[in-house]
């Protein structure tokens, strides 16, 4: 716990009826990039406001740098926030916006000038220092907002969907920029987004929120490859959830069966017993459809349609009980199975996870 910068301890917050935050706890290490990911209304922004001091929890503690800051106002916390709206002062130039927080703190003018130069160089905006916010593009304004937030050297930077207003290409570029800045400076980031791809590509850990609780906290790989709940399995990426019963378990390999047939399961990743019910998550990009059965699998279905997806072909297969499964392949459209064809589904058992079958620390 020596490297723990932030500790949320049993935080409860309500607005009227029901808890917006329902007894959540989370430890964030120094220099870590943690993303809060979830649908609208799950509690992400309220969590950020509790950390920043803009909201006071009804119950629980916020401990920052080993100090209880639960009741401290925002200005007494070594925390800054970057918003989606940029929140730049329209009547101030770029350099004055960056310098604002330093002037408020009473820093020496020479040191302010040096720090502003350093920040503008960091975000590659030196040549725009005299411009007003209205003369900048969305991406440039976001760079200045980040520079302003970083200038006072906060221990913790909170980012509330900071890239949400940008177009896709610029958003991806800024994702790389933000990650570069975070690693270079070693500042701890807590980031809010509803964009799954953004969370997976940028984060050291992801905390998936649902109904004011943390559904699962883990590395992107843990979240994606070892979902602990059905909600997480379906929320992140595209997948098929197959229910079944373990028919037999032979060491690290199990065979499961349901109404549509049987399939292999990697029992080495989960504690399985014969006769036990299970849910298996197979990611769409790992699902395959072949014209012949594959050893360990007997899941026949009928092709409903195929679609080209730029570099891969998606095959939509209907199983015996009406379940629709999407398989991915790298063949050309001309070589893909045709509508009405009979195919057999299969995958690499080691790349499919029993939901809740593997535990990871939070």
Short mmCIF file of C-alpha atoms in Angstrom, two decimals:
data_model
loop_
_atom_site.label_atom_id
_atom_site.label_comp_id
_atom_site.label_asym_id
_atom_site.label_seq_id
_atom_site.Cartn_x
_atom_site.Cartn_y
_atom_site.Cartn_z
CA UNK A 1 0.00 0.00 0.00
CA UNK A 2 3.05 2.33 0.09
CA UNK A 3 2.47 3.33 -3.55
CA UNK A 4 -1.28 3.81 -3.11
CA UNK A 5 -2.16 7.43 -3.95
CA UNK A 6 -5.96 7.28 -3.74
CA UNK A 7 -8.18 5.06 -1.64
CA UNK A 8 -11.98 5.15 -1.88
CA UNK A 9 -13.35 3.35 1.16
CA UNK A 10 -16.98 2.23 1.20
CA UNK A 11 -18.31 5.34 -0.51
CA UNK A 12 -22.07 5.85 -0.48
CA UNK A 13 -23.78 8.79 -2.17
CA UNK A 14 -27.47 9.34 -2.84
CA UNK A 15 -29.55 12.08 -4.43
CA UNK A 16 -33.11 11.56 -3.23
CA UNK A 17 -34.24 7.95 -3.55
CA UNK A 18 -31.67 5.24 -4.14
CA UNK A 19 -27.88 5.29 -4.01
CA UNK A 20 -25.97 6.74 -6.95
CA UNK A 21 -22.84 5.22 -5.41
CA UNK A 22 -23.50 2.05 -3.44
CA UNK A 23 -20.63 1.15 -1.09
CA UNK A 24 -17.77 1.36 -3.61
CA UNK A 25 -14.10 0.87 -2.73
CA UNK A 26 -11.05 1.29 -4.96
CA UNK A 27 -7.29 1.73 -4.54
CA UNK A 28 -5.32 3.62 -7.20
CA UNK A 29 -1.53 3.40 -7.31
CA UNK A 30 0.81 6.31 -8.02
CA UNK A 31 1.45 6.73 -11.74
CA UNK A 32 -1.48 4.49 -12.68
CA UNK A 33 -3.96 5.18 -15.50
CA UNK A 34 -7.36 3.98 -14.27
CA UNK A 35 -10.51 4.30 -16.38
CA UNK A 36 -14.06 4.31 -15.05
CA UNK A 37 -16.16 2.72 -17.79
CA UNK A 38 -19.90 2.27 -17.89
CA UNK A 39 -23.22 3.29 -19.37
CA UNK A 40 -24.83 6.66 -18.66
CA UNK A 41 -26.12 6.94 -15.11
CA UNK A 42 -23.87 4.24 -13.65
CA UNK A 43 -22.09 6.63 -11.25
CA UNK A 44 -18.87 7.51 -13.10
CA UNK A 45 -19.14 11.28 -12.91
CA UNK A 46 -20.39 11.22 -9.32
CA UNK A 47 -17.33 9.16 -8.37
CA UNK A 48 -15.08 11.77 -9.98
CA UNK A 49 -16.91 14.59 -8.19
CA UNK A 50 -16.46 12.83 -4.83
CA UNK A 51 -12.73 12.44 -5.51
CA UNK A 52 -12.37 16.11 -6.52
CA UNK A 53 -14.36 17.40 -3.55
CA UNK A 54 -17.28 18.75 -5.58
CA UNK A 55 -19.51 16.23 -3.79
CA UNK A 56 -19.30 14.96 -0.21
CA UNK A 57 -20.16 11.29 0.27
CA UNK A 58 -22.96 10.32 2.66
CA UNK A 59 -20.76 7.53 3.98
CA UNK A 60 -17.17 6.41 3.53
CA UNK A 61 -13.74 7.99 3.19
CA UNK A 62 -11.61 9.53 0.45
CA UNK A 63 -7.94 9.10 1.35
CA UNK A 64 -5.41 10.89 -0.86
CA UNK A 65 -1.68 10.51 -0.31
CA UNK A 66 -2.36 8.89 3.06
CA UNK A 67 -4.51 11.83 4.22
CA UNK A 68 -8.28 11.77 4.79
CA UNK A 69 -9.62 14.49 2.46
CA UNK A 70 -13.29 13.49 2.61
CA UNK A 71 -14.42 16.86 3.99
CA UNK A 72 -11.81 19.07 2.34
CA UNK A 73 -12.93 21.54 -0.38
CA UNK A 74 -11.61 21.09 -3.95
CA UNK A 75 -9.01 23.87 -3.66
CA UNK A 76 -7.39 22.06 -0.72
CA UNK A 77 -6.80 18.86 -2.68
CA UNK A 78 -3.81 18.21 -5.00
CA UNK A 79 -6.27 17.32 -7.77
CA UNK A 80 -7.19 18.93 -11.10
CA UNK A 81 -9.95 18.08 -13.56
CA UNK A 82 -10.17 18.20 -17.37
CA UNK A 83 -13.69 18.40 -18.77
CA UNK A 84 -15.17 17.53 -22.16
CA UNK A 85 -16.20 21.19 -22.56
CA UNK A 86 -12.54 22.35 -22.19
CA UNK A 87 -13.69 25.19 -19.81
CA UNK A 88 -11.04 27.61 -21.11
CA UNK A 89 -11.39 31.30 -20.31
CA UNK A 90 -12.48 32.84 -23.64
CA UNK A 91 -11.06 36.30 -22.83
CA UNK A 92 -7.57 34.95 -22.03
CA UNK A 93 -4.85 33.93 -24.46
CA UNK A 94 -3.46 30.41 -24.55
CA UNK A 95 -0.50 31.27 -22.32
CA UNK A 96 -2.68 33.14 -19.82
CA UNK A 97 -5.05 30.17 -19.62
CA UNK A 98 -2.15 27.85 -18.85
CA UNK A 99 -0.75 30.29 -16.30
CA UNK A 100 -4.04 30.91 -14.52
CA UNK A 101 -3.78 28.23 -11.82
CA UNK A 102 -0.17 29.18 -11.12
CA UNK A 103 -1.05 32.85 -10.64
CA UNK A 104 -3.89 31.92 -8.27
CA UNK A 105 -1.36 30.01 -6.18
CA UNK A 106 0.87 33.08 -6.01
CA UNK A 107 3.83 31.58 -7.85
CA UNK A 108 6.72 33.85 -8.84
CA UNK A 109 6.27 35.41 -12.32
CA UNK A 110 9.56 34.04 -13.63
CA UNK A 111 8.68 30.53 -12.48
CA UNK A 112 5.21 30.90 -14.03
CA UNK A 113 6.74 31.86 -17.38
CA UNK A 114 9.11 28.88 -17.26
CA UNK A 115 6.31 26.49 -16.34
CA UNK A 116 4.04 27.83 -19.11
CA UNK A 117 6.85 27.34 -21.65
CA UNK A 118 7.37 23.80 -20.39
CA UNK A 119 3.67 22.94 -20.62
CA UNK A 120 3.21 24.42 -24.10
CA UNK A 121 6.21 22.48 -25.33
CA UNK A 122 4.84 19.33 -23.74
CA UNK A 123 1.54 19.60 -25.65
CA UNK A 124 3.29 20.96 -28.79
CA UNK A 125 1.43 24.29 -28.74
CA UNK A 126 4.29 26.80 -28.36
CA UNK A 127 3.48 28.68 -31.59
CA UNK A 128 -0.13 29.23 -30.49
CA UNK A 129 0.64 30.93 -27.17
CA UNK A 130 -0.76 34.34 -28.20
CA UNK A 131 -3.99 33.00 -29.69
CA UNK A 132 -7.40 33.14 -28.05
CA UNK A 133 -9.42 29.92 -27.50
CA UNK A 134 -11.86 30.87 -30.27
CA UNK A 135 -8.96 30.79 -32.74
CA UNK A 136 -8.12 27.16 -31.94
CA UNK A 137 -9.50 23.88 -33.20
CA UNK A 138 -11.21 21.43 -30.83
CA UNK A 139 -8.08 19.31 -30.52
CA UNK A 140 -5.92 22.36 -29.85
CA UNK A 141 -8.31 23.62 -27.16
CA UNK A 142 -8.20 20.22 -25.50
CA UNK A 143 -4.40 20.30 -25.47
CA UNK A 144 -4.47 23.68 -23.74
CA UNK A 145 -7.03 22.44 -21.20
CA UNK A 146 -4.74 19.52 -20.39
CA UNK A 147 -1.68 21.79 -20.16
CA UNK A 148 -3.55 24.13 -17.78
CA UNK A 149 -4.58 21.22 -15.58
CA UNK A 150 -1.05 19.79 -15.47
CA UNK A 151 0.76 23.11 -14.90
CA UNK A 152 0.28 23.18 -11.06
CA UNK A 153 1.72 19.63 -10.89
CA UNK A 154 -1.30 17.91 -9.34
CA UNK A 155 -0.77 14.51 -7.78
CA UNK A 156 -3.95 13.30 -9.44
CA UNK A 157 -5.59 14.35 -12.72
CA UNK A 158 -9.27 13.60 -13.29
CA UNK A 159 -10.50 13.51 -16.89
CA UNK A 160 -14.25 13.52 -17.51
CA UNK A 161 -14.77 12.28 -21.10
CA UNK A 162 -12.18 14.82 -22.32
CA UNK A 163 -12.20 13.56 -25.92
CA UNK A 164 -15.95 13.15 -26.31
CA UNK A 165 -16.40 16.28 -28.48
CA UNK A 166 -13.69 15.35 -31.00
CA UNK A 167 -14.14 13.56 -34.32
CA UNK A 168 -12.97 9.95 -34.56
CA UNK A 169 -9.58 10.54 -36.22
CA UNK A 170 -8.63 13.38 -33.86
CA UNK A 171 -9.94 11.39 -30.90
CA UNK A 172 -7.58 8.51 -31.70
CA UNK A 173 -4.68 10.89 -32.12
CA UNK A 174 -5.41 12.52 -28.77
CA UNK A 175 -5.66 9.11 -27.10
CA UNK A 176 -2.02 8.49 -28.07
CA UNK A 177 -1.04 12.01 -26.94
CA UNK A 178 -2.70 11.62 -23.55
CA UNK A 179 -1.13 8.25 -22.89
CA UNK A 180 2.28 9.62 -23.91
CA UNK A 181 1.91 12.59 -21.56
CA UNK A 182 0.75 10.44 -18.67
CA UNK A 183 3.69 8.05 -18.96
CA UNK A 184 6.22 10.84 -19.48
CA UNK A 185 5.07 12.84 -16.44
CA UNK A 186 4.17 9.91 -14.21
CA UNK A 187 0.99 11.67 -13.09
CA UNK A 188 -1.86 9.48 -11.86
CA UNK A 189 -4.88 9.65 -14.20
CA UNK A 190 -8.47 8.71 -13.45
CA UNK A 191 -10.34 8.81 -16.72
CA UNK A 192 -14.04 8.62 -17.52
CA UNK A 193 -15.36 7.29 -20.81
CA UNK A 194 -18.18 5.23 -22.27
CA UNK A 195 -15.95 4.24 -25.21
CA UNK A 196 -14.81 0.64 -24.71
CA UNK A 197 -12.02 0.79 -27.30
CA UNK A 198 -10.64 3.94 -25.69
CA UNK A 199 -10.65 2.33 -22.25
CA UNK A 200 -8.95 -0.86 -23.44
CA UNK A 201 -6.23 0.92 -25.43
CA UNK A 202 -5.30 3.57 -22.84
CA UNK A 203 -5.74 2.10 -19.36
CA UNK A 204 -3.53 0.25 -16.92
CA UNK A 205 -6.74 -0.87 -15.21
CA UNK A 206 -10.44 -0.51 -15.96
CA UNK A 207 -13.22 -0.28 -13.40
CA UNK A 208 -16.54 -1.21 -15.01
CA UNK A 209 -19.44 0.45 -13.21
CA UNK A 210 -23.06 -0.60 -13.12
CA UNK A 211 -25.81 0.76 -10.90
CA UNK A 212 -23.43 2.62 -8.59
CA UNK A 213 -21.15 -0.39 -8.04
CA UNK A 214 -17.93 -1.72 -9.51
CA UNK A 215 -18.91 -4.75 -11.56
CA UNK A 216 -15.26 -5.71 -12.18
CA UNK A 217 -11.87 -4.04 -11.78
CA UNK A 218 -8.87 -5.35 -13.66
CA UNK A 219 -6.36 -4.88 -16.46
CA UNK A 220 -7.78 -4.55 -19.98
CA UNK A 221 -6.68 -8.14 -20.67
CA UNK A 222 -8.43 -9.43 -17.54
CA UNK A 223 -11.62 -7.53 -18.33
CA UNK A 224 -11.67 -8.72 -21.94
CA UNK A 225 -10.41 -12.28 -21.58
CA UNK A 226 -11.70 -13.20 -18.12
CA UNK A 227 -15.03 -11.44 -17.49
CA UNK A 228 -16.36 -12.11 -14.02
CA UNK A 229 -20.01 -11.42 -14.83
CA UNK A 230 -22.29 -11.79 -17.82
CA UNK A 231 -22.75 -8.01 -17.86
CA UNK A 232 -19.00 -7.43 -18.28
CA UNK A 233 -18.78 -10.11 -20.98
CA UNK A 234 -21.51 -8.41 -23.00
CA UNK A 235 -20.53 -4.81 -22.24
CA UNK A 236 -16.94 -5.07 -23.49
CA UNK A 237 -16.52 -6.05 -27.14
CA UNK A 238 -18.77 -8.35 -29.16
CA UNK A 239 -19.27 -11.86 -27.93
CA UNK A 240 -21.49 -14.92 -27.84
CA UNK A 241 -22.55 -16.28 -24.45
CA UNK A 242 -23.10 -20.04 -24.55
CA UNK A 243 -24.84 -21.73 -21.64
CA UNK A 244 -24.23 -25.40 -21.03
CA UNK A 245 -23.40 -28.18 -18.60
CA UNK A 246 -19.98 -29.70 -18.12
CA UNK A 247 -20.47 -33.26 -19.39
CA UNK A 248 -17.02 -34.46 -18.48
CA UNK A 249 -13.76 -32.96 -17.25
CA UNK A 250 -10.44 -34.49 -18.25
CA UNK A 251 -7.72 -32.49 -16.53
CA UNK A 252 -7.38 -29.12 -18.26
CA UNK A 253 -10.04 -29.89 -20.87
CA UNK A 254 -13.79 -30.17 -20.39
CA UNK A 255 -16.63 -30.96 -22.77
CA UNK A 256 -19.86 -29.02 -22.26
CA UNK A 257 -23.23 -29.67 -23.84
CA UNK A 258 -26.41 -27.70 -24.46
CA UNK A 259 -29.48 -28.04 -26.68
CA UNK A 260 -27.43 -27.14 -29.77
CA UNK A 261 -24.60 -29.64 -29.32
CA UNK A 262 -21.28 -29.87 -27.50
CA UNK A 263 -18.15 -27.76 -27.28
CA UNK A 264 -14.69 -27.82 -25.69
CA UNK A 265 -13.90 -25.71 -22.61
CA UNK A 266 -10.50 -24.80 -21.15
CA UNK A 267 -10.95 -26.21 -17.64
CA UNK A 268 -7.47 -25.01 -16.70
CA UNK A 269 -8.84 -21.45 -16.44
CA UNK A 270 -11.83 -22.40 -14.30
CA UNK A 271 -12.68 -24.87 -11.55
CA UNK A 272 -15.21 -27.14 -13.25
CA UNK A 273 -16.91 -30.35 -12.14
CA UNK A 274 -18.93 -32.79 -14.22
CA UNK A 275 -22.63 -31.87 -14.09
CA UNK A 276 -21.93 -28.22 -13.30
CA UNK A 277 -23.74 -25.48 -15.25
CA UNK A 278 -21.55 -22.85 -16.92
CA UNK A 279 -21.60 -19.78 -19.16
CA UNK A 280 -18.88 -19.45 -21.78
CA UNK A 281 -17.87 -16.14 -23.40
CA UNK A 282 -16.53 -16.46 -26.96
CA UNK A 283 -15.41 -13.21 -28.57
CA UNK A 284 -16.72 -12.66 -32.10
CA UNK A 285 -13.24 -12.28 -33.62
CA UNK A 286 -12.35 -15.73 -32.20
CA UNK A 287 -15.49 -17.57 -33.31
CA UNK A 288 -15.09 -19.62 -36.51
CA UNK A 289 -17.55 -21.30 -38.87
CA UNK A 290 -16.34 -24.25 -40.96
CA UNK A 291 -17.97 -26.54 -43.48
CA UNK A 292 -16.94 -29.64 -41.53
CA UNK A 293 -17.03 -30.51 -37.78
CA UNK A 294 -13.85 -29.84 -35.79
CA UNK A 295 -12.69 -32.27 -33.07
CA UNK A 296 -14.10 -31.31 -29.67
CA UNK A 297 -16.98 -29.34 -31.18
CA UNK A 298 -20.38 -30.34 -32.54
CA UNK A 299 -22.34 -27.08 -32.88
CA UNK A 300 -24.06 -27.13 -36.29
CA UNK A 301 -26.03 -24.18 -37.59
CA UNK A 302 -27.39 -22.55 -40.71
CA UNK A 303 -25.90 -19.45 -42.35
CA UNK A 304 -28.36 -16.56 -42.36
CA UNK A 305 -26.07 -14.10 -44.13
CA UNK A 306 -22.45 -13.00 -44.56
CA UNK A 307 -21.09 -9.46 -44.46
CA UNK A 308 -17.77 -7.94 -45.43
CA UNK A 309 -16.22 -6.08 -42.48
CA UNK A 310 -13.00 -4.68 -43.97
CA UNK A 311 -10.27 -7.29 -43.54
CA UNK A 312 -12.64 -9.97 -42.28
CA UNK A 313 -15.94 -11.61 -43.18
CA UNK A 314 -18.71 -11.91 -40.61
CA UNK A 315 -20.90 -15.00 -40.87
CA UNK A 316 -24.27 -14.92 -39.08
CA UNK A 317 -25.22 -18.44 -38.02
CA UNK A 318 -28.54 -19.61 -36.55
CA UNK A 319 -28.34 -22.58 -34.15
CA UNK A 320 -30.98 -25.26 -33.63
CA UNK A 321 -32.71 -23.37 -30.79
CA UNK A 322 -32.83 -20.11 -32.77
CA UNK A 323 -29.78 -18.52 -31.15
CA UNK A 324 -27.84 -16.31 -33.59
CA UNK A 325 -24.05 -16.42 -33.44
CA UNK A 326 -21.61 -14.22 -35.35
CA UNK A 327 -18.38 -15.84 -36.54
CA UNK A 328 -15.39 -14.07 -38.05
CA UNK A 329 -13.04 -15.27 -40.79
CA UNK A 330 -10.29 -13.90 -43.00
CA UNK A 331 -11.46 -15.50 -46.24
CA UNK A 332 -12.74 -13.45 -49.18
CA UNK A 333 -16.47 -12.91 -49.56
CA UNK A 334 -16.41 -15.16 -52.61
CA UNK A 335 -15.05 -18.01 -50.48
CA UNK A 336 -17.38 -17.51 -47.50
CA UNK A 337 -20.23 -19.97 -46.89
CA UNK A 338 -23.44 -18.97 -48.66
CA UNK A 339 -26.82 -18.20 -47.14
CA UNK A 340 -28.58 -21.44 -46.18
CA UNK A 341 -25.36 -23.45 -45.95
CA UNK A 342 -24.80 -25.79 -43.01
CA UNK A 343 -21.70 -24.94 -40.95
CA UNK A 344 -20.11 -25.97 -37.65
CA UNK A 345 -18.96 -23.47 -35.06
CA UNK A 346 -15.65 -23.82 -33.24
CA UNK A 347 -12.90 -21.77 -31.56
CA UNK A 348 -9.63 -22.12 -29.70
CA UNK A 349 -10.79 -23.30 -26.27
CA UNK A 350 -7.90 -21.45 -24.59
CA UNK A 351 -9.27 -18.14 -25.94
CA UNK A 352 -12.78 -18.51 -24.51
CA UNK A 353 -13.52 -17.84 -20.84
CA UNK A 354 -15.95 -19.38 -18.40
CA UNK A 355 -17.70 -16.31 -16.98
CA UNK A 356 -16.69 -15.85 -13.37
CA UNK A 357 -14.35 -18.79 -13.71
CA UNK A 358 -11.11 -16.92 -13.04
CA UNK A 359 -10.57 -14.39 -10.27
CA UNK A 360 -8.29 -11.37 -10.39
CA UNK A 361 -7.49 -8.90 -7.66
CA UNK A 362 -8.94 -5.37 -7.68
#
